[in-house]
Coordinates of C-alpha atoms in Angstrom, one line a residue:
X14 CA 115.7 78.3 87.9
X15 CA 112.5 79.0 86.0
X16 CA 112.1 82.1 83.7
X17 CA 110.2 85.2 84.2
X18 CA 106.7 85.0 81.8
X19 CA 106.0 88.5 81.9
X20 CA 108.3 91.8 81.1
X21 CA 109.2 95.5 83.4
X22 CA 106.3 97.6 81.8
X23 CA 104.5 95.0 80.5
X24 CA 100.0 95.7 81.0
X25 CA 99.0 92.8 82.2
X26 CA 95.4 91.7 84.5
X27 CA 96.3 90.5 88.6
X28 CA 94.3 89.6 91.0
X29 CA 93.3 91.3 93.8
X30 CA 94.4 89.6 96.8
X31 CA 92.1 87.9 98.8
X32 CA 89.1 88.1 96.1
X33 CA 88.7 86.6 92.6
X34 CA 88.5 90.0 90.8
X35 CA 91.2 90.6 88.2
X36 CA 92.4 94.5 87.8
X37 CA 94.7 95.9 85.2
X38 CA 98.0 96.1 86.5
X39 CA 101.8 97.0 85.1
X40 CA 104.2 94.9 86.0
X41 CA 107.3 97.2 87.5
X42 CA 109.9 94.4 88.7
X43 CA 110.7 90.8 89.6
X44 CA 112.3 89.1 92.6
X45 CA 114.0 85.9 90.8
X46 CA 114.4 84.7 94.8
X47 CA 110.8 84.7 95.8
X48 CA 109.6 84.6 92.3
X49 CA 107.3 87.3 92.9
X50 CA 106.3 90.3 90.6
X51 CA 105.8 94.0 92.0
X52 CA 103.1 95.4 90.1
X53 CA 101.3 98.7 89.9
X54 CA 97.5 99.1 90.2
X55 CA 96.4 102.4 88.6
X56 CA 95.9 104.3 92.2
X57 CA 99.1 103.9 92.6
X58 CA 99.4 101.0 95.4
X59 CA 102.3 98.7 95.0
X60 CA 101.7 94.7 95.8
X61 CA 103.9 91.3 95.2
X62 CA 101.8 88.8 93.1
X63 CA 102.7 85.3 92.3
X64 CA 102.9 84.4 88.8
X65 CA 99.3 82.5 88.8
X66 CA 97.8 85.1 90.0
X67 CA 98.5 87.6 86.7
X68 CA 97.0 86.9 83.3
X69 CA 97.4 88.2 79.8
X70 CA 94.8 90.7 78.7
X71 CA 94.5 88.8 76.0
X72 CA 92.9 85.6 78.2
X73 CA 90.8 88.1 79.4
X74 CA 89.1 89.3 76.4
X75 CA 85.0 88.2 75.8
X76 CA 84.7 85.4 73.3
X77 CA 81.3 85.2 71.1
X78 CA 78.8 82.4 72.5
X79 CA 78.4 79.6 69.7
X80 CA 75.5 77.6 69.7
X81 CA 75.8 74.2 68.8
X82 CA 73.5 74.5 65.8
X83 CA 72.7 76.9 63.5
X84 CA 68.8 76.7 62.5
X85 CA 67.8 79.4 60.7
X86 CA 64.4 78.9 62.8
X87 CA 65.9 79.4 66.3
X88 CA 67.9 81.9 65.3
X89 CA 64.9 83.7 63.6
X90 CA 62.5 82.7 67.4
X91 CA 65.6 84.7 69.3
X92 CA 65.0 87.9 67.4
X93 CA 60.9 88.1 67.0
X94 CA 61.1 87.6 70.8
X95 CA 58.8 90.7 72.6
X96 CA 61.6 93.4 74.2
X97 CA 59.1 93.2 77.2
X98 CA 60.2 89.6 77.9
X99 CA 64.0 88.8 79.3
X100 CA 65.3 86.9 76.6
X101 CA 66.5 84.0 78.4
X102 CA 62.3 82.8 79.3
X103 CA 60.5 81.3 77.6
X104 CA 56.6 82.1 76.8
X105 CA 54.5 81.8 79.8
X106 CA 52.7 78.0 79.8
X107 CA 55.4 77.0 76.9
X108 CA 58.5 74.4 78.0
X109 CA 62.2 75.7 76.9
X110 CA 63.4 73.3 74.1
X111 CA 66.9 72.1 74.4
X112 CA 68.5 74.3 71.8
X113 CA 67.1 77.6 73.7
X114 CA 68.1 76.0 76.9
X115 CA 71.6 75.9 75.0
X116 CA 71.5 79.3 74.0
X117 CA 70.3 80.7 77.3
X118 CA 73.3 79.1 78.6
X119 CA 75.8 80.6 76.8
X120 CA 74.7 84.2 77.3
X121 CA 74.8 83.4 80.9
X122 CA 78.2 82.9 80.0
X123 CA 78.7 86.1 77.8
X124 CA 77.3 87.8 80.8
X125 CA 79.4 86.8 83.8
X126 CA 82.6 87.5 81.7
X127 CA 81.8 91.1 80.9
X128 CA 80.3 91.6 84.5
X129 CA 84.0 90.4 85.6
X130 CA 85.8 92.6 83.2
X131 CA 83.7 95.3 84.1
X132 CA 86.8 97.1 85.1
X133 CA 86.3 101.3 86.5
X134 CA 87.9 104.1 84.7
X135 CA 90.0 106.3 86.7
X136 CA 88.6 109.3 84.2
X137 CA 85.2 108.5 85.6
X138 CA 86.4 109.0 89.3
X139 CA 85.5 105.4 90.3
X140 CA 89.2 104.6 91.7
X141 CA 87.5 104.5 94.8
X142 CA 85.7 100.9 93.9
X143 CA 89.2 100.2 92.5
X144 CA 91.2 99.8 95.3
X145 CA 88.5 98.8 97.4
X146 CA 87.6 102.4 99.1
X147 CA 84.1 102.7 100.0
X148 CA 81.6 104.9 98.3
X149 CA 81.7 108.1 99.5
X150 CA 85.0 110.0 99.4
X151 CA 84.9 111.7 102.6
X152 CA 83.0 109.9 106.3
X153 CA 83.0 110.5 109.6
X154 CA 81.0 107.5 110.2
X155 CA 84.0 105.3 110.8
X156 CA 82.8 102.0 112.9
X157 CA 82.0 100.4 109.9
X158 CA 85.2 101.6 107.1
X159 CA 87.0 98.4 107.3
X160 CA 84.1 96.2 107.5
X161 CA 82.7 97.2 104.5
X162 CA 85.7 97.0 102.6
X163 CA 86.5 93.9 103.3
X164 CA 83.2 92.4 102.5
X165 CA 82.0 94.4 99.2
X166 CA 83.9 92.7 97.3
X167 CA 82.6 89.3 98.4
X168 CA 78.7 90.1 98.2
X169 CA 78.8 92.0 94.7
X170 CA 81.0 88.6 93.8
X171 CA 78.3 86.1 95.2
X172 CA 75.5 88.2 93.9
X173 CA 76.8 87.3 90.1
X174 CA 76.9 83.6 90.7
X175 CA 73.4 83.6 92.1
X176 CA 72.2 85.7 89.2
X177 CA 74.0 83.6 86.5
X178 CA 74.3 79.9 88.1
X179 CA 75.3 77.3 85.6
X180 CA 75.5 74.5 87.4
X181 CA 72.3 72.3 89.4
X182 CA 72.0 73.4 92.3
X183 CA 72.9 70.2 94.4
X184 CA 76.5 71.1 92.6
X185 CA 76.2 74.7 94.1
X186 CA 75.7 73.9 97.5
X187 CA 78.5 71.3 97.6
X188 CA 80.3 74.4 96.1
X189 CA 79.4 77.0 98.1
X190 CA 80.7 74.3 101.2
X191 CA 83.7 73.9 99.4
X192 CA 84.0 77.7 99.0
X193 CA 83.1 78.5 102.8
X194 CA 85.8 76.4 103.9
X195 CA 88.6 77.4 102.1
X196 CA 87.7 81.0 102.7
X197 CA 88.4 80.4 106.5
X198 CA 91.4 78.7 106.1
X199 CA 92.5 81.4 104.3
X200 CA 91.0 83.8 106.4
X201 CA 93.4 82.3 109.4
X202 CA 96.5 82.3 107.3
X203 CA 98.3 86.0 107.0
X204 CA 99.0 87.3 103.8
X205 CA 103.0 87.2 103.8
X206 CA 104.9 90.1 101.5
X207 CA 108.5 89.4 100.9
X208 CA 110.3 92.9 101.0
X209 CA 112.2 93.7 97.3
X210 CA 115.4 95.0 97.4
X211 CA 115.3 99.1 98.0
X212 CA 115.4 101.2 94.7
X213 CA 114.8 104.6 95.6
X214 CA 117.9 105.8 97.5
X215 CA 118.2 108.7 99.6
X216 CA 120.5 110.8 101.8
X217 CA 122.7 111.0 98.1
X218 CA 122.8 107.4 97.4
X219 CA 126.0 105.7 98.4
X220 CA 128.4 108.1 98.2
X221 CA 126.0 110.9 100.1
X222 CA 125.3 108.5 103.4
X223 CA 129.5 107.8 103.6
X224 CA 129.5 111.3 103.5
X225 CA 127.7 111.8 106.1
X226 CA 128.7 109.4 108.3
X227 CA 132.2 111.4 107.9
X228 CA 130.6 114.8 108.8
X229 CA 127.9 113.9 111.4
X230 CA 130.9 113.3 114.1
X231 CA 132.9 116.2 112.7
X232 CA 129.9 117.9 113.3
X233 CA 129.2 117.8 116.6
X234 CA 133.1 118.1 117.5
X235 CA 132.8 121.3 116.0
X236 CA 130.0 122.9 117.7
X237 CA 130.7 121.6 121.0
X238 CA 134.4 123.3 120.5
X239 CA 133.1 126.9 118.9
X240 CA 130.6 126.4 122.6
X241 CA 134.1 126.4 124.6
X242 CA 135.0 130.0 123.1
X243 CA 135.1 133.9 123.6
X244 CA 134.4 134.1 120.5
X245 CA 132.3 131.6 119.0
X246 CA 131.6 133.1 115.5
X247 CA 131.3 131.2 112.7
X248 CA 134.1 132.7 111.0
X249 CA 136.6 132.0 114.3
X250 CA 137.5 128.5 113.7
X251 CA 138.5 126.4 116.6
X252 CA 142.0 124.7 116.7
X253 CA 142.0 121.4 116.6
X254 CA 142.2 119.3 120.1
X255 CA 144.9 117.1 120.8
X256 CA 143.8 113.2 120.5
X257 CA 144.5 112.4 123.7
X258 CA 142.3 115.6 124.8
X259 CA 139.8 113.6 122.9
X260 CA 139.4 110.6 125.1
X261 CA 139.5 109.0 128.7
X262 CA 138.7 105.5 129.5
X263 CA 136.7 106.4 132.7
X264 CA 134.4 108.7 130.5
X265 CA 133.6 105.6 128.0
X266 CA 133.0 103.6 131.6
X267 CA 130.0 106.1 132.7
X268 CA 128.5 105.8 128.9
X269 CA 128.6 102.4 129.4
X270 CA 127.2 102.2 132.8
X271 CA 124.5 105.2 131.6
X272 CA 123.4 102.9 129.2
X273 CA 123.1 99.4 130.7
X274 CA 121.3 101.1 134.1
X275 CA 119.0 102.4 131.1
X276 CA 118.5 98.8 129.7
X277 CA 117.8 97.5 133.2
X278 CA 115.4 100.1 134.3
X279 CA 113.4 99.2 130.8
X280 CA 113.4 95.3 131.6
X281 CA 112.0 95.7 135.1
X282 CA 108.4 94.2 135.0
X283 CA 106.9 97.5 134.8
X284 CA 104.1 99.6 132.7
X285 CA 101.6 98.2 130.3
X286 CA 102.5 95.8 127.5
X287 CA 100.8 97.6 124.0
X288 CA 101.3 95.9 120.2
X289 CA 102.9 97.9 117.8
X290 CA 101.1 98.2 113.9
X291 CA 101.2 95.0 112.1
X292 CA 104.1 94.1 109.8
X293 CA 104.9 93.3 106.2
X294 CA 103.9 89.9 106.9
X295 CA 100.5 90.4 109.7
X296 CA 102.7 90.1 112.5
X297 CA 102.5 92.4 115.9
X298 CA 105.6 93.0 118.1
X299 CA 104.3 93.7 121.6
X300 CA 106.6 96.5 123.8
X301 CA 106.4 97.3 127.3
X302 CA 105.6 101.2 127.9
X303 CA 107.8 102.4 131.4
X304 CA 109.8 104.9 130.0
X305 CA 108.2 107.4 132.2
X306 CA 109.0 105.2 135.6
X307 CA 112.9 104.9 134.0
X308 CA 112.3 108.7 134.1
X309 CA 111.4 108.9 137.7
X310 CA 113.7 106.2 138.4
X311 CA 116.5 108.2 137.2
X312 CA 115.5 111.1 138.9
X313 CA 116.1 109.5 142.2
X314 CA 119.4 108.2 141.3
X315 CA 120.4 111.5 140.3
X316 CA 119.1 113.1 143.7
X317 CA 121.0 110.4 145.7
X318 CA 124.2 111.8 143.3
X319 CA 123.7 115.4 144.6
X320 CA 122.7 114.5 148.2
X321 CA 126.1 112.5 148.5
X322 CA 128.0 116.1 146.9
X323 CA 128.6 114.0 143.9
X324 CA 130.1 116.8 141.6
X325 CA 128.0 116.7 138.2
X326 CA 129.3 120.0 136.5
X327 CA 132.1 117.0 135.7
X328 CA 130.4 116.5 132.6
X329 CA 130.3 120.5 131.5
X330 CA 134.3 119.7 132.0
X331 CA 134.3 116.5 130.2
X332 CA 131.5 117.6 128.0
X333 CA 133.8 117.2 124.4
X334 CA 135.2 113.3 125.6
X335 CA 131.4 112.7 126.4
X336 CA 130.4 112.9 123.1
X337 CA 133.6 111.4 121.4
X338 CA 132.9 107.9 123.9
X339 CA 129.1 108.4 123.1
X340 CA 129.8 108.4 119.5
X341 CA 132.6 105.7 119.4
X342 CA 129.7 103.2 121.6
X343 CA 127.2 104.2 118.7
X344 CA 129.7 102.9 116.2
X345 CA 130.4 99.7 118.0
X346 CA 126.7 99.6 118.1
X347 CA 125.7 100.1 114.2
X348 CA 128.7 97.5 113.5
X349 CA 127.0 94.7 115.9
X350 CA 123.6 96.1 114.2
X351 CA 125.1 95.4 110.6
X352 CA 126.5 92.1 111.3
X353 CA 123.2 90.3 113.0
X354 CA 120.8 91.5 110.1
X355 CA 122.9 89.8 107.5
X356 CA 121.6 86.7 109.4
X357 CA 117.9 88.1 109.8
X358 CA 115.1 86.9 107.6
X359 CA 114.4 88.6 104.6
X360 CA 110.8 89.7 106.1
X361 CA 112.3 91.1 109.2
X362 CA 114.6 93.5 106.9
X363 CA 113.8 96.9 106.7
X364 CA 111.9 98.3 103.4
X365 CA 114.7 101.5 103.0
X366 CA 117.6 99.7 103.9
X367 CA 117.7 96.5 101.6
X368 CA 119.3 98.1 98.8
X369 CA 122.2 95.5 98.8
X370 CA 124.8 98.3 99.5
X371 CA 126.8 98.1 102.1
X372 CA 127.8 101.6 103.3
X373 CA 123.7 102.4 102.2
X374 CA 122.4 99.7 104.7
X375 CA 124.6 99.9 107.2
X376 CA 123.6 104.1 107.5
X377 CA 119.9 103.5 107.1
X378 CA 119.7 100.3 108.5
X379 CA 119.5 96.8 107.4
X380 CA 117.0 95.7 110.1
X381 CA 114.0 96.7 110.7
X382 CA 113.6 95.7 114.2
X383 CA 116.4 93.9 116.0
X384 CA 115.8 92.1 118.9
X385 CA 117.8 90.2 121.7
X386 CA 115.2 88.3 122.9
X387 CA 112.0 90.4 123.6
X388 CA 114.5 93.6 124.0
X389 CA 113.7 96.1 120.8
X390 CA 117.0 98.0 120.4
X391 CA 115.6 100.4 118.3
X392 CA 112.4 101.3 120.7
X393 CA 115.0 101.1 123.4
X394 CA 117.1 103.7 121.9
X395 CA 114.6 106.4 120.7
X396 CA 114.2 107.6 123.7
X397 CA 115.6 106.2 127.2
X398 CA 119.5 106.7 126.7
X399 CA 119.6 109.7 124.7
X400 CA 115.9 111.7 125.7
X401 CA 116.7 111.5 129.4
X402 CA 120.2 112.1 129.0
X403 CA 119.4 115.1 127.4
X404 CA 117.9 116.3 131.1
X405 CA 120.8 115.1 133.1
X406 CA 123.3 117.3 130.6
X407 CA 121.2 120.2 130.8
X408 CA 121.0 119.7 134.6
X409 CA 124.5 119.7 134.5
X410 CA 125.1 123.1 132.6
X411 CA 123.1 124.5 135.5
X412 CA 124.9 123.5 137.9
X413 CA 128.3 124.7 136.0
X414 CA 126.8 128.0 135.5
X415 CA 126.1 128.7 139.2
X416 CA 129.6 127.3 140.2
X417 CA 131.1 129.3 137.7
X418 CA 129.5 132.4 138.0
X419 CA 129.2 132.1 141.7
X420 CA 125.3 132.2 141.6
X421 CA 123.1 131.7 144.3
X422 CA 120.1 130.6 141.4
X423 CA 120.3 130.0 138.1
X424 CA 119.9 132.9 135.4
X425 CA 116.8 133.6 134.2
X426 CA 117.8 132.1 130.9
X427 CA 119.3 129.0 131.6
X428 CA 116.0 128.3 133.6
X429 CA 113.7 129.0 130.5
X430 CA 115.5 126.5 128.3
X431 CA 115.8 123.6 131.2
X432 CA 112.3 124.1 131.7
X433 CA 111.0 124.2 128.3
X434 CA 113.4 120.9 127.3
X435 CA 112.8 119.3 130.8
X436 CA 108.5 119.5 129.6
X437 CA 109.4 117.8 126.1
X438 CA 111.3 115.5 127.1
X439 CA 108.7 114.3 129.7
X440 CA 105.6 114.9 127.0
X441 CA 107.6 112.5 124.9
X442 CA 108.2 110.1 127.8
X443 CA 104.2 110.4 129.0
X444 CA 103.2 109.6 125.4
X445 CA 105.5 106.8 124.8
X446 CA 103.7 104.9 122.9
X447 CA 102.8 106.9 119.9
X448 CA 106.4 106.7 118.9
X449 CA 104.9 103.7 117.4
X450 CA 103.3 105.1 115.2
X451 CA 106.5 107.1 113.6
X452 CA 108.3 106.7 110.8
X453 CA 111.4 105.5 112.9
X454 CA 109.7 102.2 114.6
X455 CA 107.3 101.1 111.1
X456 CA 109.9 102.2 107.9
X457 CA 113.5 102.8 108.5
X458 CA 115.8 99.9 110.1
X459 CA 118.1 100.6 113.3
X460 CA 121.5 101.3 111.9
X461 CA 124.1 104.6 112.2
X462 CA 121.4 107.2 111.2
X463 CA 119.1 106.1 114.3
X464 CA 122.0 104.9 116.5
X465 CA 124.2 107.9 115.9
X466 CA 121.3 110.1 116.0
X467 CA 119.4 108.7 119.3
X468 CA 122.7 108.3 121.8
X469 CA 124.6 111.3 120.4
X470 CA 122.9 114.2 118.1
X471 CA 120.0 114.4 120.4
X472 CA 122.0 115.0 123.9
X473 CA 124.9 116.6 122.6
X474 CA 123.2 118.7 120.0
X475 CA 119.6 119.6 121.4
X476 CA 121.8 120.3 125.0
X477 CA 123.6 123.0 122.9
X478 CA 122.3 126.2 123.7
X479 CA 122.5 125.0 128.1
X480 CA 126.0 124.6 127.0
X481 CA 126.3 127.9 125.1
X482 CA 125.1 129.7 128.0
X483 CA 127.6 128.3 130.7
X484 CA 130.1 130.1 128.8
X485 CA 128.3 133.2 127.6
X486 CA 125.6 134.0 130.2
X487 CA 122.9 136.4 128.9
X488 CA 120.4 138.5 130.5
X489 CA 116.7 138.7 129.7
X490 CA 114.6 140.8 131.5
X491 CA 111.0 139.3 132.9
X492 CA 108.4 140.6 130.2
X493 CA 110.6 139.4 127.5
X494 CA 111.0 136.1 129.5
X495 CA 106.8 136.0 129.8
X496 CA 106.4 136.1 125.5
X497 CA 109.3 133.5 125.2
X498 CA 106.8 131.7 127.1
X499 CA 103.9 132.4 125.9
X500 CA 105.5 131.1 122.2
X501 CA 106.6 128.2 123.4
X502 CA 103.2 127.5 125.2
X503 CA 101.5 128.0 121.9
X504 CA 104.2 125.9 119.7
X505 CA 103.4 123.2 122.3
X506 CA 99.9 122.9 121.9
X507 CA 100.0 122.8 118.0
X508 CA 102.5 119.6 118.6
X509 CA 100.8 118.0 121.5
X510 CA 96.9 118.6 120.2
X511 CA 98.2 117.6 116.6
X512 CA 99.8 114.3 118.0
X513 CA 97.1 113.5 120.1
X514 CA 94.5 113.7 117.2
X515 CA 96.1 111.4 115.2
X516 CA 97.5 109.0 117.7
X517 CA 93.6 108.4 119.3
X518 CA 92.2 108.6 115.5
X519 CA 94.7 105.7 114.1
X520 CA 94.0 103.7 117.1
X521 CA 90.4 103.9 117.1
X522 CA 88.8 105.6 114.2
X523 CA 85.4 104.6 115.8
X524 CA 85.7 106.7 119.0
X525 CA 83.2 108.8 119.5
X526 CA 85.0 111.9 120.7
X527 CA 86.6 111.8 116.9
X528 CA 83.1 111.8 115.4
X529 CA 83.2 115.6 114.2
X530 CA 86.6 114.8 112.4
X531 CA 86.1 114.0 108.6
X532 CA 88.2 112.0 106.5
X533 CA 89.3 110.8 103.2
X534 CA 89.7 106.6 103.2
X535 CA 92.4 104.6 101.6
X536 CA 92.5 101.6 100.1
X537 CA 94.7 100.2 103.0
X538 CA 91.5 100.7 105.3
X539 CA 93.2 103.6 107.0
X540 CA 91.6 107.4 106.9
X541 CA 93.4 110.8 106.2
X542 CA 92.2 113.3 108.1
X543 CA 91.1 116.6 106.0
X544 CA 89.8 118.8 109.0
X545 CA 91.1 119.3 112.8
X546 CA 94.6 120.0 112.8
X547 CA 95.1 117.9 110.1
X548 CA 93.3 120.0 107.5
X549 CA 95.1 123.0 108.6
X550 CA 98.2 122.0 107.2
X551 CA 99.7 118.6 106.8
X552 CA 102.5 118.3 109.0
X553 CA 100.8 120.4 112.0
X554 CA 103.2 118.7 114.4
X555 CA 106.5 120.0 112.6
X556 CA 104.8 123.4 113.0
X557 CA 104.4 123.2 116.7
X558 CA 108.2 121.7 117.0
X559 CA 109.5 124.5 114.9
X560 CA 108.1 127.0 117.2
X561 CA 109.2 125.4 120.6
X562 CA 112.9 124.9 118.5
X563 CA 112.7 128.8 118.2
X564 CA 111.8 129.2 121.8
X565 CA 114.5 127.5 123.0
X566 CA 117.2 129.7 121.1
X567 CA 115.5 133.3 122.1
X568 CA 116.9 132.8 125.2
X569 CA 120.4 133.2 124.2
X570 CA 120.0 136.6 122.6
X571 CA 121.2 137.5 119.9
X572 CA 124.8 137.8 119.8
X573 CA 125.5 134.9 118.3
X574 CA 123.9 132.5 116.0
X575 CA 125.6 129.4 117.5
X576 CA 122.8 128.9 119.7
X577 CA 119.9 129.2 116.9
X578 CA 121.8 125.8 115.0
X579 CA 119.3 123.9 116.8
X580 CA 116.5 125.7 115.3
X581 CA 118.1 126.2 111.3
X582 CA 119.2 122.3 111.2
X583 CA 115.3 121.3 112.9
X584 CA 113.5 123.1 109.9
X585 CA 116.1 121.7 107.7
X586 CA 115.9 118.0 109.1
X587 CA 111.5 118.6 109.0
X588 CA 111.7 119.4 105.8
X589 CA 113.5 117.0 104.5
X590 CA 111.3 114.9 106.4
X591 CA 108.1 115.9 105.1
X592 CA 109.4 115.3 102.0
X593 CA 110.3 111.8 102.9
X594 CA 106.7 111.7 104.6
X595 CA 105.6 112.8 101.2
X596 CA 107.0 110.3 98.8
X597 CA 106.0 107.2 101.1
X598 CA 102.5 108.2 101.8
X599 CA 102.3 108.6 97.7
X600 CA 103.4 105.2 96.9
X601 CA 101.2 103.8 100.0
X602 CA 97.8 105.2 99.1
X603 CA 97.6 106.7 95.9
X604 CA 94.9 108.7 94.3
X605 CA 93.4 109.4 98.1
X606 CA 96.9 111.3 98.9
X607 CA 96.4 113.2 96.0
X608 CA 93.0 114.2 97.1
X609 CA 94.0 115.1 100.6
X610 CA 96.7 117.5 99.2
X611 CA 94.4 119.4 97.0
X612 CA 92.2 119.6 100.2
X613 CA 95.4 120.5 102.5
X614 CA 97.8 122.2 100.1
X615 CA 99.3 124.0 102.7
X616 CA 102.6 121.1 103.8
X617 CA 104.4 123.0 107.2
X618 CA 103.5 126.1 107.2
X619 CA 100.3 127.7 106.6
X620 CA 100.1 130.0 103.4
X621 CA 104.0 129.8 102.9
X622 CA 104.7 126.3 102.6

């Protein structure tokens, strides 16, 4: 096995992919398997380069031009030229001597070396040219940003070669033809980036993820057991349930039937097919967008069951058993996902779940996009079984409340909770395509964290308010209900408009409807919005989410803190996710992200955080 040439921390010159320009970089790591160096540019961009694309700094030191003759007369002629005439141009009407021609070629060589080695300095705020960004810091003309970034290095190098040509024009024409053919070939072949090992471990590393695997199911069981008590205060711990009362095969069979029914709806040839964001190897996966149609089909199936007088409140009577069965299914799915990921190609592994530690990779997800044929498991579980199941559970709680308390209509509190959360789920399914740009799809692998979260945490914890109201009815007045409704509408407006603004800009930055938005260009070709909602705070969608979460909990009153677990947990979740976003964006966008943070100082809450 060949030994590495450059050590970690060594400052060398790295070639920018797709160009002939070399910039100063620092070696951060080396992959012994792929034989690739991970280098970091001055703007924070990290790339994997081959050893042939890296050179030592000493090889770029300009050399002194040496003339083949040391005749004093020639040197005196060079010094006695007029300053108004170029040193490389002969006097008008006189033919240049052979020694002057050689000396002129040496000057050209030195000029080319100096031009190639003229690296921009960050202290002079020239990092835009260094990382391939356009000259201006802020733009609202997005139609040509990507084209300008791609063509600018080639145009600059072409001008240099034409000005300082060292070959006859006949050779230049041949070289230009060969270069154009080679350039066309390179443009067709995608640049593959082999994922390196995950170094920055999140969630407390191996110990933290192991504890979360045990803690998350225990938390769900604790919360549901608390809601069953007459006094669900924090200090009133519920008794441990008998093990035989937690499991029933019939319930587990219903969970399996629900999962595979949603899978059949997902596979139906209805809805449009769209492409996701480019992967590390340049490939784009295709996804069928038909979540809203699946929701309509599910609603029709539930309607048929109710028409034939199926007791839907069976869900309420066996709610804990349903949660345990869903947890067992998610654990089995996580084991399957990890086992199959061991045979996945290296480029299909998740950048955040390739640490080499079993527990950590099992929790965060080892494979980025596990698929069975064209059936994407992660994309399917993200919205279908859990999110649609959340609405079905809320409906079951509404019917259980009416039956237990002999009500002809549901309580106002139950109507508000069901309506608010129904709107949230329908919105997610209607804008299903937007999930393709989220961190869950583009960065996180599919492991226990997402499997348990999608199939257990979302349907059984997010429905906690409805489950609480069945056993602890709360009466609210119409003015209070109106105020809570206004609060939820404000949160939803912020959430939806911010997400739509971001998704439209990501999909089509040149959209005339977005011409009033300003952004900071980055080396990746993307822009960071500094106007609109994203110029107000860095994560306005999180702000809307938190306001809606508060509105969902207020109909439960203030007798106990248990219904407010969701909003407390959601604030902690979004603050943690915001920290992950900050770290990821700083690595991805470099100095452009620092400029964005200066323009938009508040993260989620304006004037607070």
